[in-house]
CSV table of C-alpha atoms in Angstrom, one decimal:
chain,number,residue,atom,x,y,z
A,1,MET,CA,24.7,8.1,16.4
A,2,GLU,CA,23.7,11.2,14.0
A,3,LEU,CA,20.0,12.1,12.8
A,4,ARG,CA,21.5,12.8,9.5
A,5,VAL,CA,22.4,8.7,9.3
A,6,LEU,CA,19.3,7.8,10.3
A,7,ARG,CA,17.9,10.1,7.7
A,8,TYR,CA,20.2,8.2,4.9
A,9,PHE,CA,19.4,4.6,6.3
A,10,LEU,CA,15.9,5.3,6.2
A,11,MET,CA,15.9,6.3,2.7
A,12,VAL,CA,17.8,3.3,1.8
A,13,VAL,CA,15.1,1.4,3.6
A,14,ASN,CA,12.4,3.5,1.7
A,15,GLU,CA,14.5,2.8,-2.0
A,16,ARG,CA,15.6,-0.6,-2.0
A,17,ASN,CA,18.3,0.7,-4.2
A,18,ILE,CA,21.5,2.9,-2.8
A,19,SER,CA,22.3,4.8,-5.6
A,20,ARG,CA,18.5,5.8,-6.0
A,21,ALA,CA,18.7,7.2,-2.3
A,22,ALA,CA,21.9,8.8,-3.2
A,23,GLU,CA,19.9,10.9,-6.0
A,24,LYS,CA,17.3,12.0,-3.7
A,25,LEU,CA,19.7,12.4,-0.9
A,26,HIS,CA,21.8,14.7,-3.0
A,27,VAL,CA,24.8,13.0,-1.9
A,28,SER,CA,27.4,10.4,-3.2
A,29,GLN,CA,26.5,6.9,-4.0
A,30,PRO,CA,30.2,5.9,-1.8
A,31,THR,CA,29.1,8.3,0.6
A,32,ILE,CA,25.9,6.6,1.7
A,33,SER,CA,27.3,3.0,1.3
A,34,ARG,CA,30.1,4.1,4.0
A,35,GLN,CA,27.3,5.6,6.7
A,36,LEU,CA,25.4,2.4,6.7
A,37,LYS,CA,29.1,0.2,7.2
A,38,ASP,CA,29.7,2.7,9.8
A,39,LEU,CA,26.1,2.4,11.7
A,40,GLU,CA,26.0,-1.0,11.2
A,41,ASP,CA,29.7,-1.3,13.1
A,42,GLU,CA,28.7,1.0,15.4
A,43,LEU,CA,25.7,-1.4,16.0
A,44,GLY,CA,27.4,-4.7,15.5
A,45,VAL,CA,24.6,-6.0,13.7
A,46,THR,CA,23.5,-6.6,9.7
A,47,LEU,CA,21.0,-4.0,8.2
A,48,PHE,CA,20.9,-5.4,4.9
A,49,VAL,CA,21.0,-8.0,2.5
A,50,ARG,CA,22.8,-6.6,-0.5
A,51,GLY,CA,21.5,-8.0,-3.9
A,52,SER,CA,22.8,-7.6,-7.4
A,53,ARG,CA,19.9,-4.9,-7.8
A,54,SER,CA,18.3,-4.1,-4.6
A,55,ILE,CA,19.0,-4.4,-0.4
A,56,ASP,CA,16.6,-6.0,1.9
A,57,LEU,CA,16.4,-5.5,5.3
A,58,THR,CA,17.6,-8.1,7.8
A,59,GLU,CA,14.9,-8.7,10.5
A,60,ALA,CA,17.2,-6.7,12.8
A,61,GLY,CA,17.2,-4.0,10.1
A,62,GLU,CA,13.6,-4.3,9.8
A,63,TYR,CA,13.3,-3.8,13.9
A,64,PHE,CA,16.3,-0.6,13.6
A,65,ALA,CA,14.3,0.9,10.9
A,66,THR,CA,10.9,1.0,12.8
A,67,GLN,CA,13.0,2.9,16.1
A,68,ALA,CA,14.7,5.3,13.5
A,69,ARG,CA,11.8,6.4,11.7
A,70,GLN,CA,10.2,7.4,15.0
A,71,ILE,CA,13.4,8.7,16.6
A,72,VAL,CA,13.1,11.4,13.0
A,73,VAL,CA,9.5,11.6,13.3
A,74,LEU,CA,9.7,13.2,17.3
A,75,ALA,CA,12.9,14.8,16.1
A,76,ASP,CA,10.9,16.5,13.5
A,77,LYS,CA,8.2,16.7,15.3
A,78,ALA,CA,9.8,18.5,18.4
A,79,VAL,CA,11.5,21.5,15.6
A,80,ALA,CA,7.5,21.8,14.4
A,81,ASN,CA,6.5,22.5,18.2
A,82,VAL,CA,9.2,24.5,19.0
A,83,ASN,CA,9.4,26.8,15.9
A,84,GLN,CA,5.4,27.2,14.9
A,85,THR,CA,6.1,30.1,12.6
A,86,GLN,CA,7.6,27.9,10.0
A,87,GLU,CA,6.4,26.5,7.3
A,88,LEU,CA,5.0,23.2,7.6
A,89,THR,CA,7.3,20.9,5.6
A,90,GLY,CA,8.1,17.6,5.4
A,91,SER,CA,6.8,13.8,3.1
A,92,ILE,CA,4.2,11.8,3.7
A,93,MET,CA,4.1,7.8,1.9
A,94,ILE,CA,1.2,6.2,1.7
A,95,GLY,CA,1.1,2.6,0.4
A,96,SER,CA,-2.2,1.6,-1.7
A,97,ALA,CA,-4.3,-1.2,-2.8
A,98,GLU,CA,-6.3,-0.2,-5.9
A,99,ALA,CA,-9.5,0.7,-4.5
A,100,PRO,CA,-12.0,3.3,-6.0
A,101,MET,CA,-12.2,4.2,-2.5
A,102,MET,CA,-8.3,5.8,-2.7
A,103,THR,CA,-10.6,8.9,-4.1
A,104,THR,CA,-11.2,10.5,-0.4
A,105,VAL,CA,-7.8,10.1,0.1
A,106,ALA,CA,-7.0,12.2,-3.4
A,107,GLN,CA,-8.9,14.7,-2.2
A,108,ALA,CA,-7.4,14.9,1.1
A,109,ILE,CA,-3.6,15.3,-0.6
A,110,ALA,CA,-5.8,18.1,-2.5
A,111,ARG,CA,-6.8,20.0,0.5
A,112,LEU,CA,-3.2,19.3,2.0
A,113,ALA,CA,-1.2,21.4,-1.0
A,114,VAL,CA,-3.6,24.2,-0.2
A,115,SER,CA,-2.8,24.4,3.3
A,116,ALA,CA,0.9,23.2,3.5
A,117,PRO,CA,2.3,23.6,-0.3
A,118,GLN,CA,5.8,22.7,0.5
A,119,VAL,CA,4.9,19.0,2.1
A,120,HIS,CA,5.0,16.2,-0.9
A,121,VAL,CA,3.0,13.4,-0.6
A,122,GLY,CA,4.3,9.9,-2.6
A,123,ILE,CA,2.0,7.0,-3.3
A,124,TYR,CA,3.4,3.6,-3.3
A,125,SER,CA,0.5,1.0,-5.1
A,126,THR,CA,0.8,-2.2,-3.9
A,127,ASP,CA,-1.5,-4.9,-2.2
A,128,ALA,CA,-2.0,-5.4,1.6
A,129,ASN,CA,0.6,-7.5,2.7
A,130,GLU,CA,3.0,-5.7,1.6
A,131,VAL,CA,1.2,-2.1,2.9
A,132,HIS,CA,1.1,-4.0,6.7
A,133,SER,CA,4.7,-5.1,6.0
A,134,ARG,CA,6.6,-1.6,5.3
A,135,LEU,CA,4.0,0.2,7.9
A,136,ASN,CA,6.0,-1.7,10.4
A,137,ALA,CA,9.2,-0.9,9.1
A,138,GLY,CA,7.8,2.4,9.4
A,139,VAL,CA,8.8,2.9,5.7
A,140,PHE,CA,4.9,4.0,4.9
A,141,ASP,CA,3.1,6.7,7.0
A,142,PHE,CA,-0.3,5.1,6.0
A,143,GLY,CA,-1.6,2.4,4.2
A,144,VAL,CA,-5.5,2.1,2.0
A,145,VAL,CA,-6.2,-1.8,2.4
A,146,MET,CA,-9.3,-3.6,1.2
A,147,GLU,CA,-11.4,-5.3,3.8
A,148,PRO,CA,-11.4,-7.5,5.2
A,149,ILE,CA,-7.8,-7.1,6.9
A,150,ALA,CA,-6.5,-7.6,10.5
A,151,LYS,CA,-6.0,-4.7,11.9
A,152,ASP,CA,-5.4,-5.3,15.7
A,153,ASP,CA,-1.9,-3.5,15.7
A,154,MET,CA,-3.5,-0.5,13.9
A,155,ASP,CA,-5.5,2.9,14.0
A,156,PHE,CA,-7.7,3.2,10.8
A,157,ILE,CA,-10.4,4.7,9.4
A,158,ASN,CA,-13.4,3.6,7.9
A,159,LEU,CA,-13.2,5.2,4.5
A,160,PRO,CA,-16.7,6.8,2.0
A,161,GLY,CA,-18.3,3.9,-0.3
A,162,THR,CA,-18.0,0.5,-1.3
A,163,THR,CA,-17.0,-1.1,-4.8
A,164,ALA,CA,-18.2,-4.7,-6.0
A,165,TRP,CA,-16.5,-8.1,-6.2
A,166,GLY,CA,-16.7,-9.3,-10.0
A,167,LEU,CA,-15.3,-11.3,-13.0
A,168,LEU,CA,-13.3,-9.5,-15.4
A,169,VAL,CA,-13.2,-11.2,-18.8
A,170,ARG,CA,-12.7,-10.8,-22.6
A,171,GLN,CA,-15.8,-9.9,-24.9
A,172,ASP,CA,-15.1,-13.2,-26.2
A,173,SER,CA,-16.0,-15.7,-23.8
A,174,PRO,CA,-19.4,-17.1,-23.1
A,175,LEU,CA,-19.4,-15.6,-19.4
A,176,ALA,CA,-19.7,-12.3,-21.2
A,177,GLN,CA,-23.1,-12.2,-22.1
A,178,LYS,CA,-23.8,-13.2,-18.2
A,179,HIS,CA,-25.5,-9.9,-16.7
A,180,ALA,CA,-23.9,-11.4,-13.2
A,181,ILE,CA,-21.4,-14.5,-12.5
A,182,SER,CA,-22.5,-16.9,-9.8
A,183,ALA,CA,-20.3,-19.4,-8.0
A,184,ASP,CA,-21.6,-22.2,-10.2
A,185,ASP,CA,-20.6,-19.7,-13.7
A,186,LEU,CA,-16.4,-20.3,-11.7
A,187,VAL,CA,-16.0,-23.8,-11.9
A,188,ASP,CA,-14.5,-24.7,-15.2
A,189,GLN,CA,-13.1,-21.8,-15.8
A,190,ARG,CA,-9.5,-20.8,-15.5
A,191,ILE,CA,-9.3,-18.1,-12.8
A,192,VAL,CA,-6.5,-15.8,-12.0
A,193,MET,CA,-6.9,-14.6,-7.8
A,194,PRO,CA,-5.8,-11.5,-6.3
A,195,GLN,CA,-3.2,-12.7,-3.8
A,196,GLN,CA,-4.1,-10.4,-0.6
A,197,HIS,CA,-5.1,-12.9,2.0
A,198,GLY,CA,-8.0,-11.7,3.5
A,199,SER,CA,-9.3,-10.9,-0.3
A,200,ILE,CA,-8.7,-14.6,-0.7
A,201,ASP,CA,-10.4,-15.8,2.6
A,202,TYR,CA,-13.4,-13.7,1.5
A,203,LEU,CA,-13.7,-14.7,-1.8
A,204,ALA,CA,-13.9,-18.4,-0.4
A,205,ASN,CA,-16.8,-17.7,1.6
A,206,TRP,CA,-18.7,-16.5,-0.5
A,207,LEU,CA,-18.5,-19.5,-3.0
A,208,GLY,CA,-20.4,-21.4,0.0
A,209,ALA,CA,-18.7,-24.6,0.2
A,210,SER,CA,-15.5,-25.6,1.9
A,211,ASP,CA,-15.4,-28.2,-0.9
A,212,ARG,CA,-15.6,-26.1,-3.7
A,213,GLU,CA,-12.4,-25.5,-5.5
A,214,LEU,CA,-11.4,-23.0,-8.7
A,215,ASN,CA,-8.5,-23.5,-11.3
A,216,VAL,CA,-6.4,-20.9,-10.3
A,217,VAL,CA,-4.2,-20.2,-12.9
A,218,ALA,CA,-2.2,-17.3,-11.6
A,219,THR,CA,-2.4,-14.7,-9.0
A,220,TYR,CA,-1.6,-10.7,-9.4
A,221,ASN,CA,-1.4,-8.3,-6.6
A,222,LEU,CA,-1.9,-5.3,-9.5
A,223,LEU,CA,-5.0,-5.8,-11.6
A,224,TYR,CA,-3.6,-4.1,-14.4
A,225,ASN,CA,-1.0,-6.5,-15.3
A,226,ALA,CA,-4.0,-8.9,-14.5
A,227,SER,CA,-6.1,-7.6,-17.3
A,228,ILE,CA,-3.4,-8.0,-19.6
A,229,MET,CA,-3.4,-11.4,-18.8
A,230,VAL,CA,-6.9,-11.3,-19.0
A,231,ASP,CA,-6.6,-10.3,-22.8
A,232,ALA,CA,-4.0,-12.3,-23.2
A,233,GLY,CA,-6.3,-15.4,-23.2
A,234,VAL,CA,-4.5,-16.5,-19.3
A,235,GLY,CA,-7.9,-16.8,-17.9
A,236,ALA,CA,-10.5,-14.9,-16.2
A,237,THR,CA,-9.7,-12.3,-13.3
A,238,LEU,CA,-11.7,-11.9,-9.6
A,239,CYS,CA,-11.9,-8.1,-8.9
A,240,LEU,CA,-13.1,-5.1,-8.0
A,241,ASP,CA,-15.3,-2.6,-9.8
A,242,GLY,CA,-13.9,0.7,-10.6
A,243,ILE,CA,-10.2,0.0,-11.3
A,244,ILE,CA,-9.7,-0.9,-14.8
A,245,ASN,CA,-11.5,1.4,-17.5
A,246,THR,CA,-13.1,-1.4,-19.8
A,247,ALA,CA,-14.9,1.5,-22.2
A,248,SER,CA,-13.3,0.8,-25.9
A,249,SER,CA,-11.4,-2.1,-25.3
A,250,ASP,CA,-12.0,-6.3,-25.1
A,251,LEU,CA,-12.4,-6.6,-21.4
A,252,ARG,CA,-15.9,-6.8,-19.7
A,253,PHE,CA,-16.7,-6.8,-16.0
A,254,ILE,CA,-18.9,-9.1,-15.0
A,255,PRO,CA,-20.9,-8.6,-10.9
A,256,LEU,CA,-20.7,-11.6,-8.7
A,257,ALA,CA,-24.7,-12.8,-7.4
A,258,PRO,CA,-25.4,-12.2,-4.8
A,259,ARG,CA,-23.4,-9.1,-4.9
A,260,LEU,CA,-20.2,-8.9,-2.8
A,261,GLU,CA,-19.2,-5.6,-1.7
A,262,ALA,CA,-15.9,-4.6,-0.2
A,263,LYS,CA,-14.6,-1.5,1.7
A,264,SER,CA,-11.0,-0.1,2.4
A,265,SER,CA,-9.8,1.6,5.3
A,266,LEU,CA,-6.8,3.9,5.9
A,267,ILE,CA,-4.5,2.5,8.4
A,268,TRP,CA,-1.3,3.6,10.8
A,269,PRO,CA,0.5,1.9,13.1
A,270,LYS,CA,-0.8,1.8,16.8
A,271,HIS,CA,1.3,4.3,19.2
A,272,THR,CA,3.7,5.3,16.9
A,273,PRO,CA,4.1,9.2,16.4
A,274,LEU,CA,2.8,10.7,13.7
A,275,SER,CA,5.0,13.3,11.6
A,276,PRO,CA,3.5,17.0,11.9
A,277,ALA,CA,2.9,16.5,8.0
A,278,ALA,CA,1.3,12.8,8.8
A,279,THR,CA,-0.7,14.9,11.3
A,280,ALA,CA,-2.0,17.8,9.1
A,281,PHE,CA,-2.4,15.2,6.1
A,282,LEU,CA,-4.9,13.1,8.5
A,283,ARG,CA,-6.9,16.5,9.7
A,284,ALA,CA,-7.3,17.3,6.2
A,285,LEU,CA,-8.9,13.5,5.1
A,286,ARG,CA,-11.1,13.5,8.2
A,287,SER,CA,-12.2,17.2,7.6
A,288,LEU,CA,-14.2,15.3,4.3
A,289,LEU,CA,-15.3,12.9,5.8
A,290,PRO,CA,-18.9,12.6,7.2
A,291,SER,CA,-19.8,13.8,10.4
A,292,ASN,CA,-21.3,10.8,12.1
A,293,HIS,CA,-18.0,8.9,10.1
């Protein structure tokens, strides 16, 4: 089993598409397909479930992706440590929920671009559920998630700043005239809810009663799409402030009362060695944090 084949495999895991993986690797699609088939034959397991448009990992594939990522990271780290004079290169993939606190992460990326210009950073916008899954599969190096979320199997850094939960409504909604939204205001509304389990539990606790149920007509994982549903009249969306710019739009964000704040964290798997590029990013991020953070 060669490192080159593991890199092919991990690129396909990341892209979920052989054609895109082949394009990024600058090799032919038949080459990738043949190498993956040889790898499955060598291991004696099926790594992928191949669909018409994308491919997904089997349970064995999820496990092997985690192990393969660690092997490649260790190999890259060993090479970098042997040749300290070589300019730092590599790539970092960050899976991120939509959060205003991404500002600190963006500043760290900018600082890294100065100290290590050959390192490429990719941002993949998704929800915390997929961030967790892809971190464990070795696809993401880091994740940015909204609290509360279970972090028992993760190392983490709490990012500075907070934002507030509120309701995104159309300007012609009766609620648009309010300065704050109470739990009672939501009872008769058509609600579009976030999909993240931690957020759902957090909001349920804010409602203040176990038997209080909302009329949830749709769910979302990216707020931009949810804002389109609000604009189309599907319902009002429970969401975080500072993500959708409502200026010059037909939408209005109204905070919840009592105020419900949200924080975010940068997370990465425990006991998984970081690549030199990922270590450099983490160093850049920590340099931006307050001394007591």
